[in-house]
Coordinates of C-alpha atoms in Angstrom, one line a residue:
X22 CA 151.2 -71.3 -53.7
X23 CA 147.8 -72.1 -55.5
X24 CA 148.4 -70.6 -59.0
X25 CA 148.9 -72.8 -61.7
X26 CA 151.3 -71.9 -64.5
X27 CA 149.7 -73.3 -67.6
X28 CA 146.1 -73.0 -66.4
X29 CA 145.3 -69.8 -64.3
X30 CA 145.6 -66.0 -65.8
X31 CA 148.4 -64.8 -64.1
X32 CA 150.8 -63.1 -66.7
X33 CA 150.1 -59.4 -66.4
X34 CA 148.9 -58.6 -70.1
X35 CA 145.8 -57.2 -71.3
X36 CA 143.7 -59.4 -70.8
X37 CA 145.5 -61.3 -68.0
X38 CA 146.3 -65.3 -69.4
X39 CA 148.4 -68.1 -68.6
X40 CA 151.9 -68.2 -69.4
X41 CA 153.0 -69.4 -72.9
X42 CA 155.3 -72.5 -73.0
X43 CA 158.3 -73.5 -75.3
X44 CA 157.3 -76.9 -75.7
X45 CA 154.0 -78.5 -76.2
X46 CA 154.6 -80.8 -73.0
X47 CA 152.8 -79.1 -69.9
X48 CA 152.9 -80.2 -66.6
X49 CA 149.5 -79.5 -65.1
X50 CA 150.7 -79.2 -61.4
X51 CA 153.6 -76.8 -62.0
X52 CA 152.7 -74.0 -59.9
X53 CA 154.1 -70.4 -59.9
X54 CA 156.0 -70.7 -56.2
X55 CA 158.2 -73.6 -58.2
X56 CA 159.5 -70.6 -60.3
X57 CA 160.8 -68.5 -57.4
X58 CA 163.9 -69.2 -55.2
X59 CA 162.7 -70.0 -51.7
X60 CA 165.8 -68.4 -50.2
X61 CA 166.3 -65.3 -52.1
X62 CA 162.7 -64.7 -53.2
X63 CA 163.9 -64.0 -56.9
X64 CA 162.7 -65.8 -60.0
X65 CA 164.5 -68.8 -61.1
X66 CA 165.7 -67.7 -64.3
X67 CA 167.3 -70.9 -65.6
X68 CA 163.9 -72.3 -65.2
X69 CA 162.1 -69.3 -67.2
X70 CA 164.1 -69.7 -69.8
X71 CA 163.8 -73.6 -69.9
X72 CA 160.0 -73.5 -69.6
X73 CA 158.4 -70.2 -70.9
X74 CA 158.5 -68.3 -74.1
X75 CA 160.8 -65.3 -74.5
X76 CA 158.1 -62.7 -74.8
X77 CA 156.7 -63.6 -71.6
X78 CA 159.7 -63.5 -69.5
X79 CA 159.9 -59.4 -69.1
X80 CA 156.2 -59.7 -68.0
X81 CA 156.9 -62.2 -65.0
X82 CA 160.1 -60.1 -63.9
X83 CA 157.8 -57.3 -63.7
X84 CA 156.0 -59.2 -60.8
X85 CA 157.7 -58.5 -57.5
X86 CA 157.5 -62.0 -55.5
X87 CA 156.6 -61.5 -51.8
X88 CA 159.5 -61.6 -49.4
X89 CA 157.4 -63.6 -46.9
X90 CA 154.3 -65.7 -47.4
X91 CA 151.5 -64.1 -49.0
X92 CA 148.6 -66.0 -50.3
X93 CA 147.7 -65.4 -54.1
X94 CA 144.6 -63.2 -54.9
X95 CA 143.0 -61.7 -57.8
X96 CA 143.3 -58.5 -59.4
X97 CA 141.5 -56.8 -62.1
X98 CA 143.8 -55.2 -64.8
X99 CA 141.2 -52.9 -65.8
X100 CA 142.0 -50.4 -63.1
X101 CA 145.0 -49.1 -61.7
X102 CA 144.1 -50.2 -58.1
X103 CA 143.3 -53.6 -59.3
X104 CA 139.7 -53.4 -58.0
X105 CA 136.8 -54.0 -60.5
X106 CA 134.6 -51.2 -61.1
X107 CA 131.4 -51.1 -63.5
X108 CA 132.9 -48.6 -65.6
X109 CA 136.0 -50.7 -66.2
X110 CA 133.9 -53.6 -66.8
X111 CA 131.9 -51.6 -69.6
X112 CA 134.9 -50.8 -71.4
X113 CA 136.1 -54.3 -71.5
X114 CA 132.9 -55.4 -72.7
X115 CA 133.1 -53.2 -75.7
X116 CA 136.5 -54.1 -76.3
X117 CA 135.3 -57.8 -76.6
X118 CA 135.2 -59.1 -80.2
X119 CA 131.9 -59.2 -81.9
X120 CA 130.7 -61.0 -85.1
X121 CA 130.9 -58.5 -87.9
X122 CA 128.1 -58.4 -90.6
X123 CA 127.4 -55.7 -93.2
X124 CA 124.5 -53.3 -91.9
X125 CA 122.3 -51.3 -94.3
X126 CA 123.1 -47.8 -94.9
X127 CA 121.4 -45.7 -92.5
X128 CA 122.8 -42.3 -93.1
X129 CA 125.4 -40.1 -91.5
X130 CA 125.9 -40.4 -88.0
X131 CA 124.7 -37.8 -85.4
X132 CA 127.9 -38.0 -83.0
X133 CA 129.2 -34.4 -84.7
X134 CA 125.8 -32.9 -83.4
X135 CA 125.8 -34.7 -80.1
X136 CA 129.4 -33.2 -79.5
X137 CA 128.6 -29.8 -80.5
X138 CA 125.7 -29.8 -77.8
X139 CA 128.1 -29.8 -74.8
X140 CA 130.1 -26.6 -76.7
X141 CA 126.9 -24.4 -76.6
X142 CA 127.3 -21.2 -74.4
X143 CA 124.2 -22.0 -72.2
X144 CA 123.2 -23.6 -68.9
X145 CA 124.1 -27.4 -68.2
X146 CA 120.2 -28.0 -68.0
X147 CA 119.6 -26.7 -71.8
X148 CA 122.5 -28.6 -72.9
X149 CA 120.8 -31.8 -71.6
X150 CA 117.6 -31.0 -72.9
X151 CA 119.0 -30.4 -76.4
X152 CA 121.1 -33.6 -76.2
X153 CA 117.7 -35.4 -75.2
X154 CA 115.9 -33.7 -78.3
X155 CA 119.0 -35.3 -80.6
X156 CA 118.6 -38.6 -78.7
X157 CA 114.9 -38.8 -79.2
X158 CA 114.4 -38.9 -75.3
X159 CA 112.1 -35.9 -75.0
X160 CA 108.3 -37.3 -73.8
X161 CA 106.3 -36.1 -76.9
X162 CA 103.1 -38.1 -77.6
X163 CA 104.5 -39.6 -80.3
X164 CA 107.3 -40.9 -78.2
X165 CA 105.4 -42.1 -75.4
X166 CA 102.8 -43.8 -77.9
X167 CA 105.5 -46.1 -79.5
X168 CA 106.9 -47.1 -76.0
X169 CA 103.5 -48.3 -75.2
X170 CA 103.2 -45.5 -72.3
X171 CA 100.6 -43.2 -74.2
X172 CA 97.4 -43.8 -76.2
X173 CA 97.3 -40.9 -78.3
X174 CA 100.1 -39.7 -80.8
X175 CA 98.5 -36.4 -82.2
X176 CA 99.6 -32.8 -81.4
X177 CA 97.6 -31.4 -78.5
X178 CA 98.1 -27.8 -79.9
X179 CA 97.4 -28.1 -83.5
X180 CA 95.8 -31.4 -84.0
X181 CA 98.4 -32.8 -86.2
X182 CA 98.6 -36.6 -86.9
X183 CA 101.9 -37.0 -84.9
X184 CA 103.5 -34.9 -82.4
X185 CA 107.2 -35.9 -83.0
X186 CA 110.0 -34.0 -81.5
X187 CA 110.7 -32.2 -84.7
X188 CA 107.2 -31.3 -84.9
X189 CA 107.1 -30.0 -81.6
X190 CA 109.9 -27.7 -81.9
X191 CA 109.8 -26.5 -85.7
X192 CA 107.0 -27.4 -87.3
X193 CA 103.9 -26.7 -85.2
X194 CA 102.4 -23.4 -85.9
X195 CA 103.2 -21.6 -82.8
X196 CA 106.8 -23.0 -83.1
X197 CA 106.7 -21.7 -86.7
X198 CA 105.5 -18.5 -85.8
X199 CA 108.0 -18.2 -83.0
X200 CA 111.2 -18.7 -85.3
X201 CA 109.6 -16.3 -87.7
X202 CA 109.7 -13.6 -85.2
X203 CA 113.4 -14.4 -84.0
X204 CA 116.4 -12.9 -85.8
X205 CA 117.5 -16.3 -87.0
X206 CA 116.5 -16.4 -91.0
X207 CA 113.8 -18.9 -91.7
X208 CA 114.2 -20.2 -95.6
X209 CA 111.9 -22.4 -97.5
X210 CA 112.7 -26.0 -97.6
X211 CA 115.8 -25.6 -95.5
X212 CA 114.7 -23.9 -92.1
X213 CA 112.7 -25.3 -90.4
X214 CA 112.4 -28.5 -92.4
X215 CA 111.2 -32.3 -91.7
X216 CA 114.1 -33.2 -90.2
X217 CA 115.0 -32.7 -86.7
X218 CA 119.1 -33.3 -87.5
X219 CA 118.8 -31.1 -90.5
X220 CA 117.3 -28.2 -88.2
X221 CA 119.9 -28.6 -85.6
X222 CA 122.5 -28.6 -88.0
X223 CA 121.5 -25.2 -89.3
X224 CA 121.3 -23.6 -85.9
X225 CA 124.6 -25.0 -84.9
X226 CA 126.8 -24.1 -87.9
X227 CA 124.9 -22.5 -90.9
X228 CA 122.8 -20.1 -89.5
X229 CA 126.0 -18.1 -88.1
X230 CA 127.2 -17.4 -91.9
X231 CA 124.2 -16.0 -93.0
X232 CA 123.9 -13.7 -89.9
X233 CA 127.3 -12.1 -90.7
X234 CA 129.0 -14.6 -88.2
X235 CA 126.7 -13.3 -85.4
X236 CA 126.9 -16.1 -82.5
X237 CA 123.6 -17.6 -82.1
X238 CA 124.7 -20.3 -79.8
X239 CA 124.0 -18.5 -76.6
X240 CA 120.2 -17.8 -77.2
X241 CA 118.4 -20.7 -79.7
X242 CA 118.7 -23.2 -76.7
X243 CA 116.5 -20.6 -74.8
X244 CA 113.8 -20.7 -77.6
X245 CA 113.6 -24.5 -77.8
X246 CA 113.4 -24.8 -74.2
X247 CA 110.4 -22.4 -73.8
X248 CA 108.8 -23.9 -76.9
X249 CA 108.8 -27.0 -74.9
X250 CA 107.7 -25.3 -71.8
X251 CA 104.8 -23.4 -73.6
X252 CA 103.6 -26.9 -74.8
X253 CA 103.3 -28.1 -71.2
X254 CA 101.7 -25.2 -69.9
X255 CA 98.8 -25.5 -72.5
X256 CA 98.6 -29.5 -71.7
X257 CA 98.9 -29.4 -68.0
X258 CA 97.3 -25.7 -67.1
X259 CA 95.4 -25.0 -69.9
X260 CA 97.5 -21.5 -70.6
X261 CA 97.9 -20.5 -74.2
X262 CA 101.3 -18.4 -74.8
X263 CA 101.5 -16.2 -77.7
X264 CA 104.6 -16.9 -80.0
X265 CA 105.6 -13.4 -79.1
X266 CA 105.4 -14.2 -75.2
X267 CA 107.7 -17.1 -75.7
X268 CA 110.1 -15.4 -78.0
X269 CA 110.4 -12.5 -75.4
X270 CA 110.6 -14.8 -72.2
X271 CA 113.5 -16.7 -74.0
X272 CA 115.6 -13.8 -74.9
X273 CA 115.2 -12.2 -71.6
X274 CA 116.3 -15.2 -70.1
X275 CA 119.6 -15.6 -72.2
X276 CA 120.4 -12.0 -71.8
X277 CA 120.1 -12.5 -68.1
X278 CA 122.3 -15.7 -68.1
X279 CA 124.9 -14.2 -70.2
X280 CA 125.2 -11.1 -68.1
X281 CA 125.5 -13.2 -65.0
X282 CA 128.2 -15.2 -66.8
X283 CA 130.4 -12.3 -68.3
X284 CA 133.5 -11.1 -66.1
X285 CA 133.2 -7.5 -65.0
X286 CA 136.4 -5.5 -66.6
X287 CA 135.9 -3.1 -63.8
X288 CA 135.3 -5.0 -60.3
X289 CA 134.1 -2.9 -57.7
X290 CA 136.6 -4.4 -55.2
X291 CA 140.1 -4.2 -56.1
X292 CA 142.6 -6.8 -55.0
X293 CA 145.0 -5.6 -52.2
X294 CA 148.4 -6.9 -51.6
X295 CA 149.4 -7.5 -48.2
X296 CA 153.2 -7.3 -47.7
X297 CA 154.9 -10.4 -46.4
X298 CA 157.9 -10.2 -44.3
X299 CA 160.7 -11.5 -46.2
X300 CA 163.0 -12.1 -42.9
X301 CA 160.2 -14.6 -41.7
X302 CA 161.0 -18.2 -41.9
X303 CA 159.5 -21.3 -40.8
X304 CA 161.8 -23.9 -39.5
X305 CA 161.2 -27.4 -41.1
X306 CA 162.3 -30.4 -40.0
X307 CA 164.4 -32.6 -42.6
X308 CA 162.5 -34.2 -45.4
X309 CA 162.9 -36.9 -47.6
X310 CA 161.8 -36.1 -51.3
X311 CA 161.4 -39.1 -53.8
X312 CA 160.6 -39.4 -57.1
X313 CA 160.5 -42.8 -59.8
X314 CA 161.1 -42.8 -63.2
X315 CA 159.0 -45.2 -65.5
X316 CA 159.0 -45.6 -69.5
X317 CA 157.0 -48.5 -71.0
X318 CA 159.8 -48.9 -73.9
X319 CA 162.6 -49.3 -71.1
X320 CA 163.6 -52.6 -69.5
X321 CA 164.6 -50.6 -66.2
X322 CA 162.8 -48.1 -63.9
X323 CA 164.9 -45.1 -62.0
X324 CA 164.6 -44.6 -58.4
X325 CA 165.7 -41.5 -56.8
X326 CA 165.5 -39.7 -53.4
X327 CA 167.2 -36.8 -51.5
X328 CA 167.0 -35.6 -48.0
X329 CA 166.8 -31.9 -47.4
X330 CA 167.2 -29.8 -44.6
X331 CA 166.3 -26.2 -44.8
X332 CA 166.9 -26.1 -48.4
X333 CA 170.3 -27.9 -48.0
X334 CA 170.7 -31.5 -49.3
X335 CA 172.5 -33.9 -47.0
X336 CA 172.0 -37.4 -48.3
X337 CA 170.6 -38.6 -51.7
X338 CA 170.1 -42.2 -53.3
X339 CA 169.6 -43.3 -57.0
X340 CA 169.4 -46.7 -58.7
X341 CA 167.9 -48.3 -61.3
X342 CA 165.6 -51.6 -61.3
X343 CA 163.8 -54.1 -63.6
X344 CA 160.8 -52.1 -64.9
X345 CA 157.5 -52.7 -62.9
X346 CA 154.1 -52.6 -64.2
X347 CA 153.2 -49.3 -63.9
X348 CA 154.5 -45.7 -62.8
X349 CA 152.7 -45.9 -59.6
X350 CA 154.6 -49.2 -58.8
X351 CA 158.2 -47.2 -59.6
X352 CA 157.0 -44.5 -57.4
X353 CA 156.0 -47.1 -54.4
X354 CA 159.6 -49.1 -54.9
X355 CA 161.3 -45.9 -54.8
X356 CA 159.6 -44.9 -51.1
X357 CA 160.3 -48.6 -49.9
X358 CA 164.1 -48.1 -51.0
X359 CA 164.5 -44.6 -49.5
X360 CA 162.8 -45.9 -46.0
X361 CA 165.3 -48.9 -46.0
X362 CA 168.3 -46.6 -46.7
X363 CA 167.1 -44.2 -43.9
X364 CA 166.4 -47.0 -41.6
X365 CA 170.1 -48.2 -42.4
X366 CA 171.5 -44.4 -41.6
X367 CA 169.2 -44.2 -38.7
X368 CA 167.4 -41.3 -39.9
X369 CA 163.9 -42.4 -39.2
X370 CA 162.4 -39.0 -37.6
X371 CA 161.7 -37.1 -40.9
X372 CA 158.9 -37.0 -43.2
X373 CA 158.4 -37.9 -46.8
X374 CA 157.4 -35.8 -49.9
X375 CA 156.0 -37.0 -53.3
X376 CA 154.7 -35.2 -56.4
X377 CA 152.4 -38.4 -57.0
X378 CA 149.1 -37.9 -55.6
X379 CA 148.2 -41.3 -56.6
X380 CA 150.8 -43.0 -54.2
X381 CA 149.3 -40.9 -50.9
X382 CA 145.9 -42.1 -52.0
X383 CA 147.4 -45.8 -52.1
X384 CA 148.7 -45.4 -48.7
X385 CA 145.5 -44.1 -47.4
X386 CA 143.4 -46.9 -48.7
X387 CA 145.6 -49.8 -48.8
X388 CA 142.6 -52.3 -49.1
X389 CA 141.7 -50.9 -52.4
X390 CA 144.9 -51.6 -54.3
X391 CA 145.4 -55.6 -54.2
X392 CA 147.8 -54.9 -57.6
X393 CA 150.3 -53.8 -54.9
X394 CA 149.7 -56.0 -52.4
X395 CA 153.3 -57.4 -51.9
X396 CA 154.8 -53.6 -51.7
X397 CA 152.1 -52.9 -49.2
X398 CA 152.9 -55.9 -47.0
X399 CA 156.6 -54.6 -47.3
X400 CA 155.6 -51.0 -46.4
X401 CA 153.7 -52.0 -43.2
X402 CA 157.0 -53.7 -42.0
X403 CA 159.2 -51.0 -43.0
X404 CA 156.9 -48.3 -41.3
X405 CA 157.3 -49.7 -37.6
X406 CA 160.9 -48.5 -37.7
X407 CA 159.7 -45.0 -38.1
X408 CA 158.2 -43.4 -34.7
X409 CA 155.8 -41.1 -36.6
X410 CA 155.4 -41.8 -40.6
X411 CA 154.1 -39.0 -42.6
X412 CA 154.2 -38.3 -46.5
X413 CA 152.8 -35.1 -48.1
X414 CA 152.1 -34.0 -51.7
X415 CA 154.4 -31.3 -53.2
X416 CA 154.2 -29.9 -56.7
X417 CA 156.7 -31.4 -59.3
X418 CA 158.4 -28.1 -59.7
X419 CA 159.6 -28.5 -56.1
X420 CA 160.7 -32.1 -56.7
X421 CA 163.2 -31.4 -59.2
X422 CA 166.1 -32.8 -57.1
X423 CA 164.9 -36.3 -56.8
X424 CA 163.2 -36.3 -60.5
X425 CA 166.7 -35.6 -61.8
X426 CA 168.1 -38.5 -60.0
X427 CA 165.7 -41.2 -61.1
X428 CA 165.7 -40.1 -64.9
X429 CA 169.6 -40.4 -64.7
X430 CA 169.2 -43.7 -63.0
X431 CA 166.7 -44.8 -65.6
X432 CA 168.9 -43.0 -68.5
X433 CA 171.8 -45.2 -67.4
X434 CA 170.5 -48.7 -68.7
X435 CA 173.2 -49.3 -71.2
X436 CA 176.1 -48.5 -68.8
X437 CA 174.4 -50.0 -65.3
X438 CA 174.7 -53.6 -66.3
X439 CA 177.9 -54.2 -68.5
X440 CA 179.5 -57.5 -68.4
X441 CA 177.1 -59.0 -66.1
X442 CA 175.4 -62.3 -66.8
X443 CA 171.8 -61.1 -66.8
X444 CA 170.4 -64.6 -66.4
X445 CA 172.0 -64.8 -62.8
X446 CA 171.3 -61.1 -62.1
X447 CA 167.7 -59.7 -61.3
X448 CA 168.7 -56.2 -60.0
X449 CA 170.7 -53.3 -61.5
X450 CA 174.1 -53.9 -59.7
X451 CA 174.7 -50.2 -59.2
X452 CA 172.8 -48.9 -56.5
X453 CA 174.0 -46.5 -53.8
X454 CA 174.0 -43.2 -51.5
X455 CA 175.5 -40.0 -52.7
X456 CA 176.4 -38.2 -49.5
X457 CA 177.3 -34.7 -49.0
X458 CA 179.9 -34.5 -46.3
X459 CA 180.3 -31.5 -43.9
X460 CA 184.1 -30.9 -43.3
X461 CA 185.8 -27.9 -41.6
X462 CA 187.0 -25.2 -44.2
X463 CA 191.2 -25.7 -43.1
X464 CA 191.1 -29.6 -44.3
X465 CA 190.6 -28.3 -48.0
X466 CA 194.2 -27.9 -48.8
X467 CA 196.1 -29.2 -51.8
X468 CA 198.6 -31.0 -49.6
X469 CA 195.8 -32.5 -47.2
X470 CA 192.9 -33.4 -49.8
X471 CA 190.5 -35.8 -48.2
X472 CA 190.6 -39.7 -49.1
X473 CA 187.0 -40.5 -50.6
X474 CA 185.9 -44.0 -51.9
X475 CA 184.2 -43.5 -55.3
X476 CA 182.5 -45.5 -58.2
X477 CA 183.3 -44.7 -61.9
X478 CA 181.3 -45.7 -64.8
X479 CA 183.7 -49.1 -65.0
X480 CA 182.0 -50.3 -61.9
X481 CA 185.4 -50.7 -60.1
X482 CA 186.2 -48.9 -57.1
X483 CA 189.4 -47.1 -56.6
X484 CA 190.7 -45.1 -53.5
X485 CA 192.5 -42.0 -54.4
X486 CA 192.8 -38.5 -53.3
X487 CA 190.7 -36.1 -55.2
X488 CA 190.2 -32.4 -55.2
X489 CA 186.4 -31.5 -54.3
X490 CA 184.2 -29.1 -55.3
X491 CA 183.4 -26.7 -52.3
X492 CA 181.1 -24.0 -51.3
X493 CA 180.7 -21.6 -48.1
X494 CA 178.0 -21.9 -46.0
X495 CA 178.2 -20.1 -42.9
X496 CA 180.8 -21.0 -40.7
X497 CA 181.5 -24.3 -42.4
X498 CA 182.3 -25.8 -45.9
X499 CA 180.1 -28.6 -47.4
X500 CA 182.0 -30.9 -49.6
X501 CA 180.1 -31.8 -52.7
X502 CA 181.5 -34.4 -54.9
X503 CA 180.2 -34.4 -58.7
X504 CA 181.2 -34.7 -62.1
X505 CA 183.9 -37.0 -61.6
X506 CA 185.7 -38.5 -64.5
X507 CA 188.1 -40.9 -65.1
X508 CA 190.9 -40.1 -67.3
X509 CA 194.5 -41.5 -67.1
X510 CA 196.1 -42.3 -63.9
X511 CA 193.6 -39.8 -61.7
X512 CA 190.2 -39.1 -60.9
X513 CA 189.4 -35.4 -61.4
X514 CA 186.5 -33.1 -60.4
X515 CA 185.6 -31.5 -64.0
X516 CA 184.0 -28.0 -62.6
X517 CA 184.5 -25.8 -59.6
X518 CA 181.2 -23.7 -58.4
X519 CA 181.8 -20.2 -57.4
X520 CA 178.8 -20.0 -55.4
X521 CA 176.1 -22.0 -53.4
X522 CA 173.7 -21.3 -56.2
X523 CA 175.6 -22.7 -58.8
X524 CA 175.9 -25.7 -56.7
X525 CA 172.3 -26.1 -56.0
X526 CA 171.5 -26.1 -59.9
X527 CA 173.9 -28.7 -60.5
X528 CA 172.3 -30.8 -58.0
X529 CA 169.0 -30.5 -60.0
X530 CA 171.0 -31.4 -63.2
X531 CA 173.3 -34.2 -61.8
X532 CA 175.1 -35.6 -65.0
X533 CA 177.3 -38.3 -63.3
X534 CA 177.0 -39.7 -59.6
X535 CA 179.5 -40.6 -57.1
X536 CA 179.0 -43.7 -54.8
X537 CA 180.3 -44.4 -51.5
X538 CA 181.8 -47.2 -50.1
X539 CA 179.6 -50.2 -49.8
X540 CA 182.2 -53.0 -50.4
X541 CA 185.9 -53.3 -49.9
X542 CA 187.7 -50.9 -52.5
X543 CA 189.6 -52.4 -55.4
X544 CA 193.0 -51.2 -56.5
X545 CA 193.3 -48.6 -59.2
X546 CA 195.4 -51.0 -61.3
X547 CA 192.4 -53.3 -62.0
X548 CA 190.8 -50.2 -64.2
X549 CA 192.4 -51.6 -66.9

């Protein structure tokens, strides 16, 4: 109600911005609600095409107007939820354009060295210590002096003029003796050298080639750490540790840590498998599995749901709609549509299941998702029809039926809206539920085939006798109508399944859907 079309950043682009107009004339008092039909709560496509650039129209149509009064608010597009976070603000600031200038050559970067630090086979504490050394964050006298914290910058152990990080770890006489006693080869003008980066480059990569491929990554960080500890022991405790003691201590700690983190090939306790009684089954109530299909390059998103009763599908639905802003929005819209369908079928005593953990987090913390405020408002209204609403997470491998329905609905994009004026149609016209009907066995005879109203891809409805695919389930037979094609003057079923398992596989890889009656049937002659 208070968002201006040409002034406020309401277009869901990155970053958000006002709409782009076709003409230079802009009405400053044109609000976004003027572009929405107050009765149907849909966008006025004629106004959009008359005022807005064509590139902005798909972005506008991805916004779902509220069905009831809901005041406008703010949403941060740097996060999925729409809530601002310091981390997202940091990355947004880094993306801002800055004036470029030619910097003087400063030598190679140390990013590869910093990356290699986190690949060392040692403790997190030592990885962080080596990272501090490379970043210049170690509190040596030289570092403290130039940060105006200390008064002296000389080395307290050897009296050198400056105690830099490289001097402490590689050039100080106790450090030189420690490296000379270690199995790592010491080479004049190569290692140790006057460059900290060159020394660590040698330890990371070049030393391994000189030691016949022996990996030293598990013990040289311990040498660096105990050289630092020996220096602190001398300053704060007046204890002089010999280079041999420092090296032995480092090697012992490295050996103990490696042994503690090596898996034992011969465990003392063998795992014992407890047999499970295969005849035990838990009675589970019917459940509605949902899934949405979304792709950034498609104009439509797919929605699919299926009601399962003890591994038996009893009701399902699939449809396509205009693509929303995110995959999460597609999942949420699938849930809302499934709730509406089940309310119309008076099936409000069952639970829901999804393979989208973000959707469950969204429903648990609705106040943290301002991006989906319209959908959340509708969810609150629909939830009132369910005595005890529940939704749980299931692995994707257990949700293949709903996933297949959603993908098939999205894949039918070229067939969903043929011969339809898209300027007057906001939603895909083909939506519906596929029923699995339970009928007695004796009704399935050639002379008494049941009459079923079905949709075919020409988007017209015919009424005719078809011979259904059947499979036996206990004392009753379930009618499953799948793979219906139109050829000549009749509809026919293209495949007969031999058993129940074949049918279940086909449900998981649904090719064409059969839609139930929603409007008055059209005569068969209208197929043309």
